Amino acid sequence: MRVVFFVVACLAPMSLLVPPGRSADTVPTPKTAASPSARPQTLDASAQRAVLDRYCVVCHNAKLKTGNLELDKLDLVHLGDHAETGEKVVRKLRAGMMPPAGMPRPDPATMNGLITWMEKELDRSAATYLPAPGLHRLNRTEYNNAIRDVLGLQVDATKFL
């Protein structure tokens, strides 16, 4: 009896959250297609290079080295080889710190496209540089199989483990 009362007491306030004339299982369907201007434009490395050359390389080049960055030499095809620089650029762009005030800025769709493309490239290359997992502890079956394969002995691992 107490359990039933407790369940009813907990569920009664939740019924107030459902508006009248609407069932609880009716869920509005979200819009699947975003407007073209809201979607980030992800293009290939040459298109992203053009964006960097137009908005970033003006200050971050081999001659000026503003912020110790030489983005004119950054190889976007192999961005994972320069992951530290790529992460630094993404952080500054995502925070809205670059390009600085007074300098020309790309439209939001182009900026989001560049950030998204750089993040995907960095993530894609990071997956290829995962360290070896190392050794793991063997369970009984694996231990039994290892002893049998390496030493050629039939051992009942359940007696010893």
Coordinates of C-alpha atoms in Angstrom, one line a residue:
M1 CA 0.0 0.0 0.0
R2 CA 2.8 2.4 0.9
V3 CA 4.6 1.6 -2.4
V4 CA 1.5 2.4 -4.4
F5 CA 0.9 5.7 -2.6
F6 CA 4.6 6.6 -3.1
V7 CA 4.4 5.9 -6.9
V8 CA 1.2 7.9 -7.3
A9 CA 2.6 10.7 -5.2
C10 CA 5.7 10.9 -7.5
L11 CA 3.8 10.6 -10.8
A12 CA 1.0 13.0 -10.1
P13 CA 3.1 16.2 -10.3
M14 CA 4.6 14.9 -13.6
S15 CA 1.2 14.7 -15.1
L16 CA 1.0 18.5 -14.8
L17 CA 3.9 18.9 -17.2
V18 CA 1.8 17.5 -20.1
P19 CA -0.3 20.4 -21.6
P20 CA -4.1 19.7 -21.8
G21 CA -5.3 18.2 -25.1
R22 CA -2.0 16.6 -25.8
S23 CA -0.9 13.1 -25.0
A24 CA 2.4 12.4 -23.3
D25 CA 3.7 10.2 -26.1
T26 CA 3.2 12.9 -28.8
V27 CA 6.6 14.4 -29.5
P28 CA 7.0 17.3 -32.0
T29 CA 9.3 16.3 -34.8
P30 CA 12.4 18.4 -35.2
K31 CA 13.2 20.1 -38.5
T32 CA 15.8 17.9 -40.2
A33 CA 16.9 20.3 -42.9
A34 CA 18.7 23.4 -41.8
S35 CA 18.8 26.5 -44.0
P36 CA 21.8 26.6 -46.3
S37 CA 23.3 29.7 -44.6
A38 CA 23.1 28.0 -41.2
R39 CA 24.9 24.9 -42.3
P40 CA 28.7 25.1 -42.1
Q41 CA 30.4 24.9 -45.4
T42 CA 32.9 22.1 -45.3
L43 CA 35.1 22.1 -48.4
D44 CA 38.4 20.6 -49.3
A45 CA 41.9 21.7 -48.2
S46 CA 42.4 24.1 -51.2
A47 CA 39.2 26.0 -50.3
Q48 CA 40.2 26.2 -46.7
R49 CA 43.7 27.3 -47.7
A50 CA 42.1 30.2 -49.6
V51 CA 40.2 31.2 -46.5
L52 CA 43.3 31.1 -44.4
D53 CA 45.3 33.0 -47.0
R54 CA 42.6 35.7 -47.2
Y55 CA 42.0 36.3 -43.5
C56 CA 44.9 34.8 -41.5
V57 CA 48.1 34.8 -43.5
V58 CA 48.1 38.6 -43.7
C59 CA 49.5 38.6 -40.1
H60 CA 50.6 35.0 -39.5
N61 CA 53.3 34.6 -42.1
A62 CA 57.0 33.8 -42.3
K63 CA 57.9 37.5 -42.4
L64 CA 55.8 38.8 -39.4
K65 CA 55.4 35.6 -37.3
T66 CA 52.7 37.2 -35.3
G67 CA 51.9 34.9 -32.3
N68 CA 54.8 32.6 -33.5
L69 CA 52.5 31.3 -36.2
E70 CA 53.5 30.8 -39.8
L71 CA 50.2 29.8 -41.4
D72 CA 51.5 30.4 -44.9
K73 CA 53.7 27.3 -44.4
L74 CA 51.0 25.2 -42.7
D75 CA 50.3 22.1 -44.8
L76 CA 46.5 21.6 -44.6
V77 CA 46.6 18.3 -46.5
H78 CA 48.6 16.8 -43.6
L79 CA 47.2 18.9 -40.8
G80 CA 47.6 16.1 -38.3
D81 CA 51.4 16.4 -38.6
H82 CA 51.0 19.9 -37.1
A83 CA 48.3 19.1 -34.6
E84 CA 49.5 21.5 -31.9
T85 CA 49.3 24.4 -34.3
G86 CA 46.0 23.3 -35.7
E87 CA 44.5 23.0 -32.2
K88 CA 45.8 26.4 -31.3
V89 CA 44.2 27.9 -34.4
V90 CA 40.9 26.1 -33.8
R91 CA 40.7 27.4 -30.2
K92 CA 41.3 31.0 -31.2
L93 CA 38.8 30.8 -34.1
R94 CA 36.2 29.1 -31.9
A95 CA 36.6 31.7 -29.2
G96 CA 36.1 34.5 -31.7
M97 CA 39.5 36.0 -30.9
M98 CA 40.7 35.7 -34.5
P99 CA 40.7 37.6 -36.8
P100 CA 41.1 40.5 -34.3
A101 CA 38.9 43.6 -34.3
G102 CA 39.6 45.9 -37.1
M103 CA 40.6 43.1 -39.5
P104 CA 38.3 41.6 -42.1
R105 CA 36.3 38.6 -40.9
P106 CA 34.7 35.9 -42.9
D107 CA 31.0 35.4 -42.8
P108 CA 29.8 33.0 -40.0
A109 CA 29.1 30.1 -42.4
T110 CA 32.6 30.3 -43.8
M111 CA 34.1 30.6 -40.4
N112 CA 32.1 27.6 -39.1
G113 CA 33.1 25.6 -42.2
L114 CA 36.8 26.3 -41.6
I115 CA 36.5 25.4 -37.9
T116 CA 34.5 22.2 -38.6
W117 CA 36.9 21.1 -41.4
M118 CA 40.0 21.7 -39.2
E119 CA 38.4 19.8 -36.2
K120 CA 37.5 16.9 -38.4
E121 CA 40.9 16.7 -40.0
L122 CA 42.6 16.9 -36.6
D123 CA 40.3 14.2 -35.2
R124 CA 40.8 12.0 -38.2
S125 CA 44.6 12.1 -37.9
A126 CA 44.5 11.7 -34.1
A127 CA 42.8 8.4 -34.5
T128 CA 45.8 7.1 -36.5
Y129 CA 48.3 8.1 -33.9
L130 CA 46.8 6.2 -30.9
P131 CA 49.4 4.5 -28.8
A132 CA 49.6 0.7 -28.5
P133 CA 47.2 -0.5 -25.8
G134 CA 50.0 -2.3 -23.9
L135 CA 49.5 -5.4 -21.9
H136 CA 46.2 -6.3 -20.3
R137 CA 45.4 -8.9 -17.6
L138 CA 44.4 -12.3 -19.0
N139 CA 41.2 -14.0 -17.9
R140 CA 41.2 -17.7 -17.1
T141 CA 40.4 -18.8 -20.6
E142 CA 43.1 -16.6 -22.2
Y143 CA 45.6 -17.7 -19.5
N144 CA 44.8 -21.4 -20.2
N145 CA 45.2 -20.9 -23.9
A146 CA 48.5 -19.0 -23.5
I147 CA 50.0 -21.7 -21.4
R148 CA 48.8 -24.4 -23.8
D149 CA 50.2 -22.5 -26.9
V150 CA 53.5 -21.3 -25.4
L151 CA 54.5 -24.1 -23.2
G152 CA 52.6 -27.0 -24.7
L153 CA 51.1 -28.0 -21.3
Q154 CA 47.5 -28.8 -20.5
V155 CA 46.8 -27.0 -17.3
D156 CA 43.4 -26.5 -15.6
A157 CA 43.6 -22.8 -14.9
T158 CA 40.5 -22.9 -12.6
K159 CA 42.5 -24.8 -10.0
F160 CA 45.3 -22.2 -9.8
L161 CA 43.4 -18.9 -10.4

